[in-house]
Amino acid sequence: MSAATGTRRGGGSAPPRDRIGPNAITRLAEALVGHGGPALAAEVFGQAGLARHLRRPPDTMVPEDEACRLHAALRERLGAQAPALARAAGTATADYLLAHRIPRPVQALLRWLPAPLAARGLLAAMRGHAWTFAGSGRFEAAAGSGGRATLTIRGNPLCRGQLALAPACDYYAATFERLFRVLVHPDCRVAEVACEARGDTACRFEVTREAPPKIRA
């Protein structure tokens, strides 16, 4: 379940620890263009010092500090609109993974399994490929009951050095939510309940199951 377009360098060599997959940049570019056109994308990327990535979108792992600068520029430039755009980019990232990175037989198996077993299978894949989205951060995942789970990133590269009053990692939350909805259960919801940008010790995401609405007699 790689967020990158490549594989680990050197086969069995250690993965890069200061880089993440390019989707954190390329999908945000798409969201910005869709929201405000090329001019808005150019403004945000220029503010982050990454105009070159608009001219030539990256297709290999990128330095995590570049992704951090871009997402910080998004929040600074667009304020209250930033979370929706980050979520759009996160959802698009998950769709990319489903289309290009997660094998179809694996997807079919996860969809067939009961939600608790599917969640455990998805979490195992996420742990194995955490280097593609958490970079030098440390990813942890614990399964709960009924397809529920807790996901944690310590040293989150996308909010490093940032200050916020509310959880700021909408990109990750949307990516995780889309994957859980498609592969585990459509009622899954993901909320960030702790964030390093807010002063918490880690960014923590809770995966819950939304109860179906009651039908009135």
XYZ file of N, CA and C in Angstrom:
651
model
N 0.835 -1.182 0.000
C 0.000 0.000 0.000
C 0.872 1.235 0.000
N 1.691 1.347 -1.007
C 2.675 2.426 -1.054
C 2.082 3.716 -1.558
N 2.430 4.835 -0.889
C 2.030 6.148 -1.366
C 3.009 6.687 -2.374
N 4.054 5.948 -2.645
C 5.058 6.387 -3.601
C 4.829 5.699 -4.925
N 5.508 6.198 -5.940
C 5.399 5.570 -7.244
C 6.552 4.621 -7.498
N 7.463 4.503 -6.556
C 8.584 3.582 -6.715
C 8.581 2.553 -5.615
N 9.665 1.811 -5.523
C 9.802 0.814 -4.473
C 11.004 1.168 -3.628
N 11.251 0.377 -2.618
C 12.398 0.632 -1.768
C 13.679 0.548 -2.569
N 14.587 1.449 -2.272
C 15.847 1.479 -3.007
C 16.711 0.290 -2.619
N 17.358 -0.300 -3.635
C 18.332 -1.352 -3.344
C 17.742 -2.626 -2.820
N 16.457 -2.864 -3.120
C 15.842 -4.128 -2.697
C 15.731 -4.200 -1.191
N 16.672 -4.852 -0.518
C 16.569 -5.048 0.910
C 17.167 -3.930 1.730
N 17.646 -2.867 1.109
C 18.239 -1.778 1.870
C 17.179 -1.026 2.655
N 17.616 -0.288 3.656
C 16.687 0.451 4.501
C 15.987 1.536 3.684
N 14.671 1.739 3.910
C 13.948 2.767 3.172
C 14.415 4.153 3.594
N 14.226 5.158 2.722
C 14.606 6.519 3.086
C 13.760 7.002 4.248
N 14.382 7.657 5.210
C 13.665 8.055 6.413
C 13.311 9.533 6.441
N 13.717 10.291 5.430
C 13.390 11.708 5.424
C 12.604 12.075 4.177
N 11.955 11.089 3.573
C 11.177 11.315 2.360
C 9.822 10.634 2.472
N 8.857 11.178 1.741
C 7.530 10.569 1.689
C 7.082 10.529 0.235
N 5.978 9.832 -0.012
C 5.468 9.709 -1.365
C 5.023 11.042 -1.936
N 5.062 11.184 -3.250
C 4.754 12.463 -3.892
C 3.290 12.854 -3.867
N 2.397 11.928 -3.476
C 0.979 12.260 -3.473
C 0.643 13.431 -2.554
N 1.407 13.604 -1.490
C 1.166 14.736 -0.577
C 1.333 16.070 -1.289
N 2.066 16.058 -2.402
C 2.272 17.266 -3.201
C 1.377 17.273 -4.439
N 1.394 16.183 -5.197
C 0.676 16.176 -6.475
C -0.837 16.239 -6.295
N -1.374 15.552 -5.302
C -2.829 15.582 -5.108
C -3.285 16.922 -4.548
N -2.420 17.580 -3.775
C -2.784 18.906 -3.291
C -2.785 19.905 -4.445
N -1.868 19.742 -5.382
C -1.872 20.601 -6.576
C -3.190 20.456 -7.315
N -3.656 19.232 -7.490
C -4.923 18.998 -8.174
C -6.088 19.646 -7.420
N -6.083 19.524 -6.100
C -7.164 20.119 -5.310
C -7.167 21.634 -5.418
N -5.992 22.233 -5.407
C -5.899 23.689 -5.520
C -6.380 24.175 -6.884
N -5.959 23.486 -7.945
C -6.400 23.866 -9.286
C -7.911 23.720 -9.408
N -8.452 22.636 -8.853
C -9.893 22.431 -8.908
C -10.665 23.466 -8.127
N -10.077 23.991 -7.067
C -10.770 24.956 -6.213
C -10.650 26.384 -6.734
N -9.437 26.782 -7.111
C -9.224 28.180 -7.482
C -8.478 28.397 -8.775
N -8.252 27.312 -9.521
C -7.568 27.442 -10.793
C -6.056 27.434 -10.654
N -5.344 27.438 -11.773
C -3.882 27.400 -11.760
C -3.250 28.558 -10.997
N -3.897 29.720 -10.989
C -3.316 30.871 -10.304
C -3.208 30.629 -8.803
N -4.239 30.054 -8.216
C -4.201 29.766 -6.781
C -3.132 28.725 -6.475
N -3.064 27.683 -7.292
C -2.037 26.667 -7.083
C -0.653 27.280 -7.172
N -0.442 28.159 -8.153
C 0.860 28.800 -8.313
C 1.192 29.669 -7.104
N 0.199 30.316 -6.536
C 0.429 31.177 -5.375
C 0.870 30.361 -4.164
N 0.154 29.266 -3.898
C 0.475 28.447 -2.725
C 1.813 27.746 -2.914
N 2.035 27.168 -4.087
C 3.306 26.485 -4.334
C 4.464 27.490 -4.321
N 4.230 28.689 -4.848
C 5.272 29.698 -4.819
C 5.600 30.123 -3.400
N 4.577 30.250 -2.559
C 4.803 30.618 -1.162
C 5.640 29.565 -0.446
N 5.463 28.305 -0.856
C 6.230 27.223 -0.243
C 7.597 27.036 -0.894
N 7.896 27.826 -1.943
C 9.163 27.676 -2.649
C 9.222 26.424 -3.495
N 8.056 25.975 -3.992
C 7.987 24.707 -4.720
C 7.339 24.862 -6.087
N 7.499 26.024 -6.702
C 6.888 26.245 -8.014
C 7.339 25.205 -9.028
N 8.541 24.694 -8.876
C 9.051 23.712 -9.841
C 8.206 22.446 -9.842
N 7.562 22.131 -8.707
C 6.745 20.923 -8.648
C 5.430 21.086 -9.400
N 5.032 22.309 -9.655
C 3.867 22.517 -10.512
C 4.251 22.342 -11.978
N 5.431 22.816 -12.323
C 5.886 22.682 -13.710
C 6.191 21.232 -14.053
N 6.740 20.511 -13.086
C 7.085 19.106 -13.314
C 6.712 18.325 -12.052
N 5.488 17.810 -11.977
C 5.049 17.085 -10.776
C 5.988 15.926 -10.444
N 6.359 15.772 -9.195
C 7.271 14.683 -8.810
C 6.605 13.328 -8.961
N 7.388 12.337 -9.348
C 6.871 10.980 -9.460
C 7.711 9.985 -8.669
N 8.560 10.505 -7.802
C 9.327 9.665 -6.885
C 9.228 10.282 -5.490
N 9.799 9.608 -4.503
C 9.762 10.108 -3.133
C 10.336 11.527 -3.070
N 9.720 12.348 -2.211
C 10.142 13.751 -2.087
C 10.611 14.016 -0.658
N 11.497 15.003 -0.461
C 11.886 15.360 0.903
C 10.657 15.752 1.721
N 10.548 15.199 2.921
C 9.352 15.459 3.704
C 9.222 16.922 4.101
N 10.339 17.658 4.180
C 10.232 19.071 4.541
C 9.544 19.867 3.433
N 9.639 19.393 2.177
C 8.933 20.076 1.092
C 7.424 19.922 1.258
N 6.984 18.709 1.546
C 5.556 18.485 1.775
C 5.069 19.273 2.979
N 5.886 19.354 4.019
C 5.523 20.121 5.209
C 5.347 21.597 4.861
N 6.284 22.162 4.092
C 6.196 23.572 3.699
C 4.945 23.836 2.870
N 4.616 22.904 1.984
C 3.453 23.102 1.129
C 2.165 23.087 1.932
N 2.017 22.150 2.836
C 0.792 22.078 3.630
C 0.708 23.252 4.610
N 1.848 23.725 5.083
C 1.843 24.926 5.927
C 1.412 26.143 5.115
N 1.897 26.251 3.874
C 1.502 27.361 3.007
C 0.012 27.304 2.701
N -0.521 26.097 2.527
C -1.955 25.939 2.297
C -2.746 26.513 3.464
N -2.361 26.146 4.692
C -3.094 26.624 5.859
C -2.946 28.133 6.022
N -1.759 28.651 5.757
C -1.537 30.082 5.919
C -2.295 30.891 4.865
N -2.321 30.402 3.644
C -2.943 31.151 2.552
C -4.457 31.056 2.574
N -5.006 29.867 2.894
C -6.444 29.665 2.735
C -7.214 29.557 4.037
N -6.535 29.514 5.160
C -7.219 29.572 6.441
C -8.302 28.525 6.604
N -9.541 28.986 6.798
C -10.656 28.086 7.078
C -10.974 27.168 5.914
N -10.543 27.503 4.707
C -10.793 26.648 3.556
C -9.757 25.532 3.415
N -8.655 25.653 4.121
C -7.565 24.694 3.972
C -7.955 23.263 4.326
N -8.693 23.018 5.422
C -9.010 21.620 5.748
C -9.754 20.890 4.636
N -10.697 21.555 3.981
C -11.456 20.894 2.918
C -10.553 20.522 1.747
N -9.601 21.399 1.411
C -8.693 21.101 0.311
C -7.722 19.993 0.691
N -7.257 20.005 1.934
C -6.378 18.925 2.389
C -7.117 17.596 2.370
N -8.388 17.611 2.759
C -9.180 16.379 2.727
C -9.383 15.905 1.290
N -9.621 16.842 0.369
C -9.774 16.452 -1.034
C -8.502 15.783 -1.546
N -7.347 16.341 -1.171
C -6.076 15.754 -1.581
C -5.879 14.386 -0.946
N -6.281 14.236 0.311
C -6.152 12.943 0.982
C -7.037 11.880 0.358
N -8.269 12.248 0.035
C -9.172 11.301 -0.619
C -8.625 10.891 -1.980
N -8.093 11.856 -2.729
C -7.503 11.548 -4.037
C -6.283 10.648 -3.894
N -5.522 10.834 -2.825
C -4.374 9.958 -2.577
C -4.833 8.518 -2.351
N -5.866 8.354 -1.527
C -6.385 7.007 -1.291
C -6.894 6.382 -2.588
N -7.573 7.169 -3.413
C -8.073 6.645 -4.680
C -6.919 6.231 -5.589
N -5.828 6.988 -5.543
C -4.645 6.612 -6.324
C -4.088 5.277 -5.839
N -4.009 5.116 -4.535
C -3.494 3.860 -3.978
C -4.381 2.688 -4.374
N -5.689 2.893 -4.329
C -6.615 1.828 -4.691
C -6.494 1.474 -6.177
N -6.217 2.470 -7.003
C -6.141 2.234 -8.446
C -4.799 1.670 -8.885
N -3.717 2.024 -8.146
C -2.382 1.716 -8.665
C -1.468 0.957 -7.713
N -1.752 0.928 -6.435
C -0.774 0.383 -5.502
C -1.253 -0.833 -4.721
N -2.523 -0.921 -4.428
C -3.024 -2.064 -3.657
C -3.546 -3.105 -4.644
N -2.945 -4.278 -4.705
C -3.358 -5.286 -5.690
C -4.851 -5.594 -5.618
N -5.457 -5.790 -6.777
C -6.894 -6.068 -6.839
C -7.290 -7.293 -6.020
N -6.514 -8.399 -6.083
C -6.907 -9.555 -5.264
C -6.913 -9.241 -3.766
N -5.965 -8.409 -3.333
C -5.924 -8.027 -1.919
C -7.162 -7.209 -1.574
N -7.527 -6.278 -2.434
C -8.726 -5.481 -2.194
C -9.969 -6.361 -2.122
N -10.070 -7.306 -3.043
C -11.233 -8.194 -3.059
C -11.304 -9.014 -1.777
N -10.156 -9.493 -1.311
C -10.126 -10.278 -0.079
C -10.562 -9.438 1.111
N -10.032 -8.225 1.233
C -10.381 -7.374 2.360
C -11.870 -7.042 2.355
N -12.422 -6.777 1.186
C -13.852 -6.466 1.105
C -14.710 -7.665 1.483
N -14.204 -8.867 1.216
C -14.956 -10.091 1.503
C -14.915 -10.439 2.987
N -13.817 -10.110 3.643
C -13.654 -10.474 5.054
C -14.605 -9.680 5.950
N -14.959 -10.225 7.104
C -15.686 -9.426 8.100
C -14.858 -8.202 8.490
N -15.537 -7.128 8.840
C -14.861 -5.860 9.111
C -13.699 -5.979 10.097
N -13.821 -6.700 11.213
C -12.685 -6.781 12.137
C -11.436 -7.379 11.508
N -11.610 -8.452 10.694
C -10.460 -9.078 10.045
C -9.917 -8.196 8.919
N -10.814 -7.532 8.198
C -10.369 -6.630 7.134
C -9.557 -5.479 7.721
N -9.995 -4.955 8.860
C -9.266 -3.861 9.498
C -7.865 -4.308 9.894
N -7.757 -5.497 10.445
C -6.433 -5.995 10.836
C -5.535 -6.177 9.612
N -6.097 -6.659 8.517
C -5.313 -6.817 7.302
C -4.851 -5.483 6.740
N -5.744 -4.500 6.731
C -5.379 -3.173 6.240
C -4.321 -2.542 7.129
N -4.468 -2.679 8.436
C -3.485 -2.102 9.356
C -2.114 -2.739 9.158
N -2.087 -4.036 8.904
C -0.802 -4.702 8.668
C -0.129 -4.133 7.424
N -0.915 -3.898 6.367
C -0.360 -3.313 5.146
C 0.133 -1.895 5.405
N -0.599 -1.129 6.189
C -0.200 0.243 6.491
C 1.102 0.268 7.293
N 1.230 -0.638 8.247
C 2.482 -0.700 9.012
C 3.653 -1.021 8.094
N 3.432 -1.945 7.173
C 4.511 -2.358 6.290
C 4.951 -1.281 5.317
N 4.069 -0.345 5.013
C 4.388 0.706 4.052
C 4.362 2.097 4.680
N 4.446 2.161 5.998
C 4.373 3.455 6.675
C 5.495 4.392 6.258
N 6.634 3.830 5.836
C 7.753 4.668 5.412
C 7.377 5.552 4.231
N 6.338 5.172 3.459
C 5.969 5.968 2.295
C 5.138 7.188 2.652
N 4.489 7.184 3.825
C 3.661 8.344 4.181
C 4.052 8.997 5.495
N 4.757 8.275 6.359
C 5.167 8.858 7.637
C 6.616 9.306 7.631
N 7.394 8.896 6.632
C 8.783 9.328 6.527
C 9.574 9.020 7.776
N 10.172 10.047 8.354
C 10.967 9.862 9.558
C 10.111 9.758 10.815
N 8.796 9.958 10.676
C 7.903 9.780 11.810
C 7.707 8.305 12.119
N 7.095 8.025 13.246
C 6.855 6.642 13.657
C 5.361 6.364 13.643
N 4.967 5.391 12.846
C 3.554 5.041 12.704
C 3.219 3.844 13.572
N 2.117 3.934 14.279
C 1.628 2.834 15.103
C 0.146 2.638 14.807
N -0.311 1.413 14.880
C -1.715 1.121 14.616
C -2.187 0.010 15.525
N -3.343 0.204 16.122
C -3.922 -0.800 17.002
C -5.370 -1.028 16.600
N -5.743 -2.285 16.388
C -7.107 -2.616 15.988
C -8.008 -2.675 17.210
N -9.236 -2.207 17.029
C -10.250 -2.310 18.062
C -11.289 -3.334 17.654
N -12.499 -3.172 18.121
C -13.565 -4.110 17.787
C -14.389 -3.594 16.613
N -14.941 -4.514 15.853
C -15.873 -4.152 14.794
C -15.300 -3.309 13.683
N -14.016 -3.426 13.410
C -13.411 -2.626 12.360
C -12.885 -1.293 12.836
N -12.954 -1.031 14.131
C -12.430 0.211 14.689
C -10.923 0.105 14.872
N -10.257 1.262 14.985
C -8.798 1.237 15.122
C -8.311 2.586 15.613
N -7.075 2.596 16.099
C -6.388 3.826 16.475
C -5.078 3.881 15.706
N -4.849 4.971 14.990
C -3.641 5.180 14.192
C -2.880 6.354 14.791
N -1.576 6.198 14.935
C -0.756 7.230 15.563
C 0.479 7.509 14.731
N 0.798 8.789 14.558
C 2.051 9.197 13.923
C 2.794 10.092 14.910
N 3.975 9.659 15.312
C 4.828 10.450 16.190
C 5.939 11.081 15.351
N 6.138 12.381 15.493
C 7.074 13.081 14.641
C 6.489 13.274 13.245
N 5.225 13.644 13.204
C 4.493 13.773 11.941
C 5.172 14.773 11.006
N 5.607 14.337 9.810
C 6.337 15.248 8.929
C 5.487 16.361 8.329
N 4.160 16.195 8.274
C 3.331 17.201 7.619
C 2.906 18.344 8.533
N 3.133 18.211 9.824
C 2.797 19.343 10.706
C 3.977 19.724 11.599
N 5.164 19.277 11.234
C 6.351 19.569 12.031
C 6.606 21.072 12.095
N 6.779 21.578 13.309
C 7.054 22.995 13.498
C 5.849 23.894 13.364
N 4.657 23.313 13.185
C 3.451 24.111 13.003
C 2.717 24.287 14.330
N 1.961 25.369 14.414
C 1.134 25.638 15.588
C -0.312 25.815 15.134
N -1.228 25.162 15.830
C -2.640 25.237 15.457
C -3.498 25.062 16.701
N -4.684 25.639 16.668
C -5.615 25.496 17.776
C -6.419 24.205 17.669
N -6.562 23.702 16.458
C -7.324 22.478 16.223
C -6.439 21.484 15.480
N -6.779 20.198 15.516
C -6.015 19.215 14.746
C -5.878 19.638 13.292
N -4.671 19.485 12.733
C -4.374 20.070 11.422
C -4.080 19.041 10.342
N -4.205 17.747 10.628
C -3.773 16.725 9.671
C -4.946 16.139 8.901
N -5.710 17.026 8.261
C -6.876 16.584 7.497
C -6.475 15.697 6.322
N -5.296 15.933 5.770
C -4.830 15.120 4.638
C -4.736 13.650 5.039
N -4.095 13.379 6.164
C -3.975 12.002 6.626
C -5.345 11.425 6.987
N -6.147 12.205 7.709
C -7.451 11.706 8.143
C -8.299 11.277 6.950
N -8.288 12.083 5.886
C -9.098 11.747 4.714
C -8.548 10.533 3.980
N -7.220 10.424 3.892
C -6.623 9.253 3.249
C -7.018 7.989 3.990
N -6.841 7.996 5.308
C -7.183 6.821 6.108
C -8.674 6.496 5.987
N -9.516 7.527 6.064
C -10.957 7.289 6.036
C -11.398 6.646 4.729
N -10.895 7.151 3.626
C -11.268 6.586 2.328
C -10.855 5.116 2.234
N -9.652 4.790 2.679
C -9.195 3.405 2.624
C -10.060 2.502 3.497
N -10.387 2.962 4.687
C -11.216 2.142 5.580
C -12.632 1.990 5.033
N -13.180 3.042 4.456
C -14.536 2.946 3.916
C -14.614 1.966 2.753
N -13.598 1.965 1.903
C -13.616 1.103 0.725
C -13.254 -0.336 1.071
N -12.270 -0.520 1.942
C -11.722 -1.851 2.170
C -12.227 -2.543 3.433
N -12.777 -1.780 4.375
C -13.228 -2.386 5.638
C -14.744 -2.321 5.771
N -15.294 -1.103 5.786
C -16.745 -0.939 5.909
C -17.114 0.491 5.533
N -18.183 0.680 4.753
C -18.550 2.040 4.314
C -18.984 2.964 5.441
N -19.257 2.422 6.615
C -19.651 3.265 7.746
C -18.460 3.780 8.550
N -17.228 3.438 8.165
C -16.054 3.882 8.920
C -15.880 5.397 8.807
N -15.501 5.991 9.896
C -15.186 7.415 9.951
C -13.846 7.572 10.648
N -13.052 8.551 10.225
C -11.754 8.809 10.854
C -11.709 10.255 11.323
N -11.353 10.443 12.578
C -11.213 11.776 13.146
C -9.863 11.889 13.839
N -9.192 13.016 13.641
C -7.941 13.252 14.361
C -8.295 13.821 15.729
N -7.935 13.103 16.776
C -8.319 13.494 18.129
C -7.159 14.083 18.918
N -5.936 14.003 18.397
C -4.769 14.629 19.015
C -3.816 15.010 17.886
N -3.110 16.137 18.052
C -2.261 16.626 16.965
C -1.029 17.323 17.539
N 0.122 17.005 16.987
C 1.362 17.627 17.453
C 1.360 19.131 17.212
N 0.659 19.593 16.168
C 0.588 21.029 15.913
C -0.168 21.754 17.015
N -0.981 21.017 17.739
C -1.761 21.585 18.837
C -1.036 21.441 20.174
N 0.138 20.817 20.141
C 0.905 20.628 21.362
C 0.791 19.245 21.954
N 0.073 18.347 21.296
C -0.042 16.979 21.793
C 1.240 16.200 21.488
N 1.417 15.093 22.162
C 2.659 14.322 22.013
C 2.705 13.533 20.720
N 1.581 13.359 20.054
C 1.525 12.624 18.788
C 0.249 13.013 18.071
N 0.203 12.704 16.784
C -1.030 12.857 16.018
C -1.754 11.517 16.067
N -2.969 11.520 16.600
C -3.706 10.271 16.778
C -5.045 10.352 16.051
N -5.347 9.296 15.320
C -6.568 9.227 14.518
C -7.408 8.051 15.005
N -8.673 8.322 15.273
C -9.582 7.276 15.725
C -10.482 6.852 14.574
N -10.481 5.549 14.285
C -11.367 4.982 13.279
C -12.576 4.412 14.004
N -13.757 4.924 13.687
C -14.979 4.473 14.342
C -15.973 4.003 13.287
N -17.026 3.367 13.766
C -18.109 2.936 12.883
C -19.348 3.751 13.214
N -19.886 4.421 12.224
C -21.090 5.230 12.419
C -22.305 4.325 12.395
N -23.105 4.417 13.435
C -24.280 3.545 13.504
C -25.280 3.948 12.418
N -25.918 2.966 11.764
C -26.907 3.312 10.751
C -28.106 4.021 11.382
N -28.747 4.918 10.647
C -29.904 5.641 11.217
C -31.041 4.704 11.530
N -31.757 4.999 12.599
C -32.911 4.189 12.971
C -34.086 4.479 12.041
N -34.791 3.443 11.657
C -35.944 3.614 10.787
C -37.189 3.766 11.644
N -37.869 4.875 11.440
C -39.088 5.108 12.227
C -40.232 4.215 11.740
N -40.971 3.726 12.703
C -42.096 2.850 12.373
C -43.241 3.672 11.765
